[in-house]
Coordinates of C-alpha atoms (C1' of nucleotides) in Angstrom, one line a residue:
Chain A
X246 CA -58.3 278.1 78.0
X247 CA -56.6 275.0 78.7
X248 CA -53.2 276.8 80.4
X249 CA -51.7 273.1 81.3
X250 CA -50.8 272.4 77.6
X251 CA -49.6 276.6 77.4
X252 CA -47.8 276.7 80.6
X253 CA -45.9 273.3 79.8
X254 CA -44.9 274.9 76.8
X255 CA -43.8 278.0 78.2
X256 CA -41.7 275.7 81.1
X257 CA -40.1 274.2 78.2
X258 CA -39.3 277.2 76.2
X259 CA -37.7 278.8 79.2
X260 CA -35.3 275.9 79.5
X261 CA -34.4 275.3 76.4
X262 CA -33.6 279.5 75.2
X263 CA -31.9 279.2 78.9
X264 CA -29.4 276.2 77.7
X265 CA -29.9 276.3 74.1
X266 CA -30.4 280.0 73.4
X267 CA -33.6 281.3 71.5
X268 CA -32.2 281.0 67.9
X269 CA -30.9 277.2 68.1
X270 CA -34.2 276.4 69.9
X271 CA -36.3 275.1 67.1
X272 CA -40.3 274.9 67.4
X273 CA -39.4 271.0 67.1
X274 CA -36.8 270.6 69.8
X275 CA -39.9 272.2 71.9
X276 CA -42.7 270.5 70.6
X277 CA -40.4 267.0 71.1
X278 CA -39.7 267.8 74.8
X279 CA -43.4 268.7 75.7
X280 CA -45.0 265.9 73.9
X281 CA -46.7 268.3 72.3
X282 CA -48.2 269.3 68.3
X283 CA -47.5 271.9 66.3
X284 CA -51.2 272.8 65.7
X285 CA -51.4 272.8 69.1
X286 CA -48.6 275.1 70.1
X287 CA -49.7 277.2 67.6
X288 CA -53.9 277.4 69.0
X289 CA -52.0 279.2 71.7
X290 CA -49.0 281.1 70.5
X291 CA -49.4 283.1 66.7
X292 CA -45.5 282.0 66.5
X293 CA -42.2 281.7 67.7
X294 CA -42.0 285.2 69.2
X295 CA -44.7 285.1 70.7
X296 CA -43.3 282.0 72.9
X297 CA -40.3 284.6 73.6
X298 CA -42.4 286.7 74.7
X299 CA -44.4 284.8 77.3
X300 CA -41.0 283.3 78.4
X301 CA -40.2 286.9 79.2
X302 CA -43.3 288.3 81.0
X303 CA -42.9 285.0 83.2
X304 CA -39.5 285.8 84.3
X305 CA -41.2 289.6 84.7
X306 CA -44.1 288.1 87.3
X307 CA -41.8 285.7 88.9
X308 CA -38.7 287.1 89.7
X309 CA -40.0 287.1 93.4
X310 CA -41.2 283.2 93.8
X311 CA -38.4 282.2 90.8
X312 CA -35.2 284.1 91.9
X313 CA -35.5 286.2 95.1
X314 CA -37.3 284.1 97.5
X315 CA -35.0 281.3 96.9
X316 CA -31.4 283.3 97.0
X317 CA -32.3 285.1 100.5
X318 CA -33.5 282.4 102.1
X319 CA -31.9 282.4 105.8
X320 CA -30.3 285.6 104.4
X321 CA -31.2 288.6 106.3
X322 CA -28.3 291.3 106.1
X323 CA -29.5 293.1 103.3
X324 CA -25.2 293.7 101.7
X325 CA -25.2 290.0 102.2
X326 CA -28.4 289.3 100.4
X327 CA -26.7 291.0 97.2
X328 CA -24.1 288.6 97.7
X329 CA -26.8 285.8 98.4
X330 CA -27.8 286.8 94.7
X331 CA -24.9 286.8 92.6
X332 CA -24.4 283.1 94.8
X333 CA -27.2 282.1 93.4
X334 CA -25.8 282.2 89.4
X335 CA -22.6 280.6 91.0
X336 CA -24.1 277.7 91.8
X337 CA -25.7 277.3 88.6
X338 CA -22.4 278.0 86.8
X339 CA -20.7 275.1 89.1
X340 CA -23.8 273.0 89.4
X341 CA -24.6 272.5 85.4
X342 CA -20.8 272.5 83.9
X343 CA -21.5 276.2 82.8
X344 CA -24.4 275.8 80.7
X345 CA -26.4 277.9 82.6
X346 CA -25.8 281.6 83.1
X347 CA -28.2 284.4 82.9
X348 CA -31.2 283.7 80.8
X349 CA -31.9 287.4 80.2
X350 CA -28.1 288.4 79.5
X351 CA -28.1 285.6 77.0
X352 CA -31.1 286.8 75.1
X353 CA -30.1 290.4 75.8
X354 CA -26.8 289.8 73.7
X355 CA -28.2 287.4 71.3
X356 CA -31.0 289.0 69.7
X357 CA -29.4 291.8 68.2
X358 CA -32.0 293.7 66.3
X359 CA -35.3 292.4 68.6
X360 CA -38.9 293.4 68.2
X361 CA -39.4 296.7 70.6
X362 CA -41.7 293.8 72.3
X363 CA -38.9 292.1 73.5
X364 CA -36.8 294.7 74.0
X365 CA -38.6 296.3 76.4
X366 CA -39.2 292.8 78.0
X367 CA -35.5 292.3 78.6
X368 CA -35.4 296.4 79.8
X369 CA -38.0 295.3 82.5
X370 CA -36.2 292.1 83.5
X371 CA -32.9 293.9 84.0
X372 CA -34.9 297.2 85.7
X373 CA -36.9 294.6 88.2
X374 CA -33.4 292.7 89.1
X375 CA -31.7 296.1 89.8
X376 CA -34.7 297.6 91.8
X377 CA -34.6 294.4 93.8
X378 CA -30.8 295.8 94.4
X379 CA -31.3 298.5 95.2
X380 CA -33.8 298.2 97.8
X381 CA -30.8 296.4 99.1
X382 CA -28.9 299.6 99.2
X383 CA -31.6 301.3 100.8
X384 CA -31.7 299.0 103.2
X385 CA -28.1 299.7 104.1
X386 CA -28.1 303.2 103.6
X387 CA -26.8 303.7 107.3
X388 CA -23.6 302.1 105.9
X389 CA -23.2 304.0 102.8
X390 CA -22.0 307.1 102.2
X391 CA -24.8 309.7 102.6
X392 CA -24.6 310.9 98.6
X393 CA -24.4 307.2 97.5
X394 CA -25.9 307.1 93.8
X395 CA -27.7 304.1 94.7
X396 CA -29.6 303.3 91.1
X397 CA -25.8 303.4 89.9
X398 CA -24.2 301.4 92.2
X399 CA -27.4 298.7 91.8
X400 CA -26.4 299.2 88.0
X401 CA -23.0 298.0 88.4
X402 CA -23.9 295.0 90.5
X403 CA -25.7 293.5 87.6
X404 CA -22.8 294.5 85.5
X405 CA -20.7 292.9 87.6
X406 CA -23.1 289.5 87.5
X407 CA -23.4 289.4 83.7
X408 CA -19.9 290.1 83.1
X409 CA -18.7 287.7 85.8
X410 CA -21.0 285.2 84.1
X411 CA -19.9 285.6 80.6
X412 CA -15.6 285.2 81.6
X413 CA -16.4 282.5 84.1
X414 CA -18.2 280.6 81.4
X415 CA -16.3 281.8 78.6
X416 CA -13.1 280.3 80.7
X417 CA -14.9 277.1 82.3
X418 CA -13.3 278.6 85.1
X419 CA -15.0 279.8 88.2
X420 CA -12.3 281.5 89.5
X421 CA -12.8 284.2 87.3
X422 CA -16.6 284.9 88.7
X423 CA -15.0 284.4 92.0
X424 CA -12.6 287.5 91.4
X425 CA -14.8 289.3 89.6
X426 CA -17.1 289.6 93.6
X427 CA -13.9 290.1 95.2
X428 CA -13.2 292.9 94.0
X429 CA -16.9 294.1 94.2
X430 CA -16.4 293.1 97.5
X431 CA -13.8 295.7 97.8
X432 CA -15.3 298.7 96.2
X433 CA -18.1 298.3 98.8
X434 CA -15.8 298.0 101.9
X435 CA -14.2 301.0 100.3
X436 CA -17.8 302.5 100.2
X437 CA -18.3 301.2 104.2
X438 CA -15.3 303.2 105.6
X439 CA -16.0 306.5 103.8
X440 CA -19.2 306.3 105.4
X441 CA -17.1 305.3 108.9
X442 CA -14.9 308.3 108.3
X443 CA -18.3 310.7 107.9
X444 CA -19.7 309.4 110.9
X445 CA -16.6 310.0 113.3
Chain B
X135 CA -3.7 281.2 47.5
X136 CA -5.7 284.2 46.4
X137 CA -6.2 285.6 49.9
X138 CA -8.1 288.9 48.4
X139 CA -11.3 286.6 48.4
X140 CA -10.5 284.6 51.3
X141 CA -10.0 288.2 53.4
X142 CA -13.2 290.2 52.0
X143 CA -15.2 287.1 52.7
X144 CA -13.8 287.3 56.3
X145 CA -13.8 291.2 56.6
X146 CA -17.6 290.5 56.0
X147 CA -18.2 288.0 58.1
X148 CA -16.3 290.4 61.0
X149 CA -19.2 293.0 60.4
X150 CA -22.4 290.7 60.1
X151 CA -21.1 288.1 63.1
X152 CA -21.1 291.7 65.0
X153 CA -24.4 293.0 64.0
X154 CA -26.8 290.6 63.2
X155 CA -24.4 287.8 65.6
X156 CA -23.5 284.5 63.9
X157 CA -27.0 282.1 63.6
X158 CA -28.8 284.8 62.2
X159 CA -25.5 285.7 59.5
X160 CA -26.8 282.8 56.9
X161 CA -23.8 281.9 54.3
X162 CA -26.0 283.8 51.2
X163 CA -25.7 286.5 53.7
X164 CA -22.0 286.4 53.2
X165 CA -21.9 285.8 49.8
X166 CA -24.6 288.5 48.5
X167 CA -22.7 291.3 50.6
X168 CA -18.8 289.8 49.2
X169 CA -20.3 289.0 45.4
X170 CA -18.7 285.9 46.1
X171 CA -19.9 282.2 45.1
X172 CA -20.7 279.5 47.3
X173 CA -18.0 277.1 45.4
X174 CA -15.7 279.8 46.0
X175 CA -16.0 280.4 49.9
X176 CA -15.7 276.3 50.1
X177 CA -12.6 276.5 48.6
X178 CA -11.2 278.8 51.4
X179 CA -13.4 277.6 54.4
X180 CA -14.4 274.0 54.9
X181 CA -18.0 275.2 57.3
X182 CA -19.3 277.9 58.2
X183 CA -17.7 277.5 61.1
X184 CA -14.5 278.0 60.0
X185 CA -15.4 281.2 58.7
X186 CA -16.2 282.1 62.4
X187 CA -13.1 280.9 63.5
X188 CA -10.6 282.6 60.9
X189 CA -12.5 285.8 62.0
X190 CA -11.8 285.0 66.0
X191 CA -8.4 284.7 65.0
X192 CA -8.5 288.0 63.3
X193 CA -9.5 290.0 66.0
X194 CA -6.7 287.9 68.1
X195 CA -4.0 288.9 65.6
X196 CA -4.7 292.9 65.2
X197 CA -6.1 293.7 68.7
X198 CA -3.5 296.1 68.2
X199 CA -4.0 297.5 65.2
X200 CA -7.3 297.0 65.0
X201 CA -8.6 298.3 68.9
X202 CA -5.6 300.2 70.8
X203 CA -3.5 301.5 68.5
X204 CA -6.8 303.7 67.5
X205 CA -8.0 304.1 71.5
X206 CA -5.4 305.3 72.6
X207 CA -4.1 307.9 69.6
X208 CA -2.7 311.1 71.9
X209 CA -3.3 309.7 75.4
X210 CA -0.6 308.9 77.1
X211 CA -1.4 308.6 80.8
X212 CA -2.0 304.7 81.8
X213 CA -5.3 305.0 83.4
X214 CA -6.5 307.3 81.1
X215 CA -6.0 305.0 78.2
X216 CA -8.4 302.8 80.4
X217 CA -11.2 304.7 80.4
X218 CA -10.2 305.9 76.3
X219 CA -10.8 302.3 75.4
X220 CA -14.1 301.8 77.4
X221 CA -14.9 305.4 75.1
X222 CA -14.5 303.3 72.2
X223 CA -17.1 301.1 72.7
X224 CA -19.5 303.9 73.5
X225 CA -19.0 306.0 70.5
X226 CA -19.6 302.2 69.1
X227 CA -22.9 302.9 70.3
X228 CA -23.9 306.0 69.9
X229 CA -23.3 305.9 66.2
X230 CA -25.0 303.3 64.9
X231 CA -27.9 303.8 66.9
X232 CA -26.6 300.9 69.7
X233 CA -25.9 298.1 67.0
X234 CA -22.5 297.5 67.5
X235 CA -21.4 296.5 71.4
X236 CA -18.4 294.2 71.8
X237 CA -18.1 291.6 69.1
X238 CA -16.3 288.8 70.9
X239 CA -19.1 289.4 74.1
X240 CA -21.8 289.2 71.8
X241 CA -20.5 285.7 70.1
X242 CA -19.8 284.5 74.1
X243 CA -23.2 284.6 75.4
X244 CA -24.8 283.6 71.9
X245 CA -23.0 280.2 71.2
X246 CA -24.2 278.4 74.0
X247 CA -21.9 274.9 73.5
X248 CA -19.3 276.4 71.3
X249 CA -17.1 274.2 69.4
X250 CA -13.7 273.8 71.8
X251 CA -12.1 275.6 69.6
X252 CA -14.3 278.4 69.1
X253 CA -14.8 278.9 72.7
X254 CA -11.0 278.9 73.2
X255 CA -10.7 281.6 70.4
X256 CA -13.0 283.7 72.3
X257 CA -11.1 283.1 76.1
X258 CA -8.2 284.0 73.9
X259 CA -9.2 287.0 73.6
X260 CA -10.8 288.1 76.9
X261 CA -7.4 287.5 77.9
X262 CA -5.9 289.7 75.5
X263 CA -8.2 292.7 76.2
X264 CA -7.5 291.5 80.1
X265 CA -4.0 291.9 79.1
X266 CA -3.8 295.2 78.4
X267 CA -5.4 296.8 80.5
X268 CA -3.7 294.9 83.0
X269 CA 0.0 296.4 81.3
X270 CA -1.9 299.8 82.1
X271 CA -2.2 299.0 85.8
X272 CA 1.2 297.9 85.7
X273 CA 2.2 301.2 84.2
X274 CA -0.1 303.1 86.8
X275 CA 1.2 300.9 89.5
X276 CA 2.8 303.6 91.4
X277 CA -0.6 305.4 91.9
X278 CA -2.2 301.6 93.4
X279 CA -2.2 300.2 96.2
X280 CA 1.3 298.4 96.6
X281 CA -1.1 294.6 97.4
X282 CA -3.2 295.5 94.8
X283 CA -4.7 292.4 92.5
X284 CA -4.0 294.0 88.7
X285 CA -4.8 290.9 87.2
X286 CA -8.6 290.7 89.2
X287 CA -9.0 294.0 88.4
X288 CA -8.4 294.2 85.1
X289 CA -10.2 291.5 84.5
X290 CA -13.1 293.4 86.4
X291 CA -12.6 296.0 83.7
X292 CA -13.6 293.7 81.5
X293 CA -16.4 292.5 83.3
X294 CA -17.6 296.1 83.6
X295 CA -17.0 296.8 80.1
X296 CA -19.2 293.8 78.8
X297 CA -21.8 294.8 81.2
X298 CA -22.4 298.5 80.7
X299 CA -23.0 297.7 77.0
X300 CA -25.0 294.8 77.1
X301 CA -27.5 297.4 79.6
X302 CA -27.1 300.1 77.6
X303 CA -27.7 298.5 74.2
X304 CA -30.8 297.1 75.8
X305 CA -32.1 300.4 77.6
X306 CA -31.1 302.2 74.1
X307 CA -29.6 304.8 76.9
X308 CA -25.9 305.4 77.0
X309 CA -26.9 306.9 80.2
X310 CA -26.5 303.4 81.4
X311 CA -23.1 302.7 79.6
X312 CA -22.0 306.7 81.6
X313 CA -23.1 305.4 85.1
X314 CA -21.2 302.0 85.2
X315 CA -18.2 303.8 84.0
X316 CA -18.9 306.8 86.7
X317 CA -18.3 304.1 89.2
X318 CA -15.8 302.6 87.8
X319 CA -13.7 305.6 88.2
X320 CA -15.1 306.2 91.9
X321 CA -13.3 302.8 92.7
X322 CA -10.3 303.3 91.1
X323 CA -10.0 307.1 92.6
X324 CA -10.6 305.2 96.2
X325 CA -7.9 302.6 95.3
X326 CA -5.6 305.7 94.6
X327 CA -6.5 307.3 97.8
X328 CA -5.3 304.0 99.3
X329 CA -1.8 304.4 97.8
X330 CA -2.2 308.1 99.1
X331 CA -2.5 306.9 102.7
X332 CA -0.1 304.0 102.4
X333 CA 2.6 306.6 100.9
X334 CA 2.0 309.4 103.9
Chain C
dT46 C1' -80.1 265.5 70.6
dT47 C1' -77.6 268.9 68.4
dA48 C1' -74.6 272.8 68.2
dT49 C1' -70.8 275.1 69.9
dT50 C1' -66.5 275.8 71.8
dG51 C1' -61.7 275.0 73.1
dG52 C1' -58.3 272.1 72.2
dT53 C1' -55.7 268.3 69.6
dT54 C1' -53.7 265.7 65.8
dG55 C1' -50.2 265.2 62.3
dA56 C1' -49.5 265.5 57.5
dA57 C1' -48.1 269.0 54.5
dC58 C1' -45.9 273.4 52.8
dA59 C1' -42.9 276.9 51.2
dA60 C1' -38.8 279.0 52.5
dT61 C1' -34.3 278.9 53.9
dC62 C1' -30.3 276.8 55.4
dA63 C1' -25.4 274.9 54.9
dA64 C1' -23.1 272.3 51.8
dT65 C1' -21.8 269.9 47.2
dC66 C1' -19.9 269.3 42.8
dA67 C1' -19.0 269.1 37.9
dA68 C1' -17.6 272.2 34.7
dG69 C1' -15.2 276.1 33.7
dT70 C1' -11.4 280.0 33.8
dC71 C1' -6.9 281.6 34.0
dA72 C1' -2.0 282.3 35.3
dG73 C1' 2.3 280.3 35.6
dC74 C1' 5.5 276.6 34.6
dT75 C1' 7.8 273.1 31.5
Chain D
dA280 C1' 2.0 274.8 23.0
dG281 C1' 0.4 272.0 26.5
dC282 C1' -0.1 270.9 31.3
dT283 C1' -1.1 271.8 36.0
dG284 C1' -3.2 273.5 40.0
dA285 C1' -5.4 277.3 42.2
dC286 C1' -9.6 279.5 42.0
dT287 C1' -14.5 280.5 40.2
dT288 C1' -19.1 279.6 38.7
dG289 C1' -23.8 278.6 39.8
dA290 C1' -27.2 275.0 39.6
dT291 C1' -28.5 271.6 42.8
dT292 C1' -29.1 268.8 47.1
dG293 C1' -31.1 267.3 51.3
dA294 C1' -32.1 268.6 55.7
dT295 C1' -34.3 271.8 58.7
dT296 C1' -36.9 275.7 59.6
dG297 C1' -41.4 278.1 61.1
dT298 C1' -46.0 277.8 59.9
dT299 C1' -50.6 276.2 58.1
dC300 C1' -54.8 273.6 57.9
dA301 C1' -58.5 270.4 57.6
dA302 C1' -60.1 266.8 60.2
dC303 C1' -60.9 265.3 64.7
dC304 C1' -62.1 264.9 69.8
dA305 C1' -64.4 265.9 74.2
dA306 C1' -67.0 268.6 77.2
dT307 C1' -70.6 271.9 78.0
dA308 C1' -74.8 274.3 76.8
dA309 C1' -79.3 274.8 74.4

DNA sequence: TTATTGGTTGAACAATCAATCAAGTCAGCT
DNA sequence: AGCTGACTTGATTGATTGTTCAACCAATAA
């Protein structure tokens, strides 16, 4: 199986649903950018979902080398690698004039009745990003209070990052992500003392 | 100007733009569902985009009537009518089966390089969902903390708001939805226990 | 050499899309 | 009655969509 001419493809598609979004990606705008032919695109996909779909279990198997590796780099403090995360988008936001956000939110919120397929794609996208939080949090337990609901709080952090993506883009403003953190920020200070107070 | 046509044609538009989202609402869509003809909707709207917009500037013109007035029926207490709008939403979801989130979160994160206008429609109103809540904290602000940042935090609420549907619709789990808004309240019950300390 | 296999080419297709427009209807005004 | 202008009808357009397919190529194996 020639996976140069598949994988370039896939590269592509990730892209373009990143910038574009899936539905105003056309097979064309993909085959254009690759240099590739339709026959060919379709030797390795059945169709259009089925590029989704690849697009997603590649974000699955490389939130490691493709996310993670690159946000905590230097980054040892495991608070301040959650931080080092949510960074990560920033920079994106401020880097590419708000084009690009989160490319799972985007699809999460864009296909509104999605094949279970994807679905459950998306699910394990979002469940791997807050299990990489939440080993964060466990990580830090000492500072947190001993009854912490740490799947919950982990929960609320990529609340926090979608919804601090969608107003900060929504606005063009950055100071709106910024604020959002802040006050993240807070709540986990907040979190810090109680755990102080417990302690003494 | 016969508006009954004009306002079923956007009253329609308002449900399919939130269900199905806007590129996969086709104009025949519209007109099927309305019984109205194409030469007829052209005669009110110049593109479909226009149709998108009139119903942006709906759902800026009767947030009231339309959102809180409804919420908030027989609550009276300020942070109470918080967490009764964030209820909204997940009734929203729990019955029709997790179809309907927010309508203006779902048009933000699906049109990727929105028209100015349209993505100023939709800032608008962020900031008018932003703006009440934030009037709530105002109301509540003898239970806050005397520095606090209402506008950041209501704007968090937002964030928050956005997020635990966009998981939860994804999940199908409103568990999701109840977790994010459990924490929620954790924070704001520590930002009262601020004002606690502050005023003893 | 021949056959087979994995991959490529690119024209073509049917369906659907947003949008157009000429002809028509009807109510209100002069 | 006759005119005007707002609105409606619905067939039609041209562009774009995702997808198909028969022919073709190149490398490997028999």
């Amino acid at each position: 199986m020639n996976s140069a001419t598949r994988d370039k493809i896939i590269r592509t598609a990730m892209d373009l649903f990143w910038v574009k979004g899936y539905n105003s990606t056309s097979i064309s705008d993909i085959l254009s950018r690759t240099q590739v032919h339709s026959g060919s695109l379709y030797h390795f996909f059945p169709g259009k979902q089925d590029v989704l779909i690849a697009v997603l279990e590649t974000y699955r198997d490389e939130i490691d080398v493709g996310l993670l590796d690159h946000a905590w780099e230097g980054v040892e403090d495991p608070v301040e690698k959650i931080f080092a995360l949510l960074n990560g988008y920033r920079t994106h936001l401020l880097t590419t004039d708000y084009q690009y956000g989160c490319p799972i939110g985007s699809l999460a919120l864009e296909l509104h009745e999605p094949d279970p397929r994807v679905r459950e794609l998306i699910d394990r996208n979002f469940r791997n990003w807050v299990d990489a939080v939440e080993n964060c949090l466990v990580e830090a337990a000492d500072r947190f209070p001993r009854d912490l609901d740490r799947r919950a709080l982990a929960e609320f952090i990529l609340t926090i990052m979608e919804g601090a993506i969608m107003q900060a883009r929504t606005a063009q403003d950055i100071g709106l992500f910024d604020r959002n953190v802040d006050v993240l920020r807070e709540h986990l200070d907040l979190l810090m003392k109680q755990r102080a107070m417990q302690d003494s």
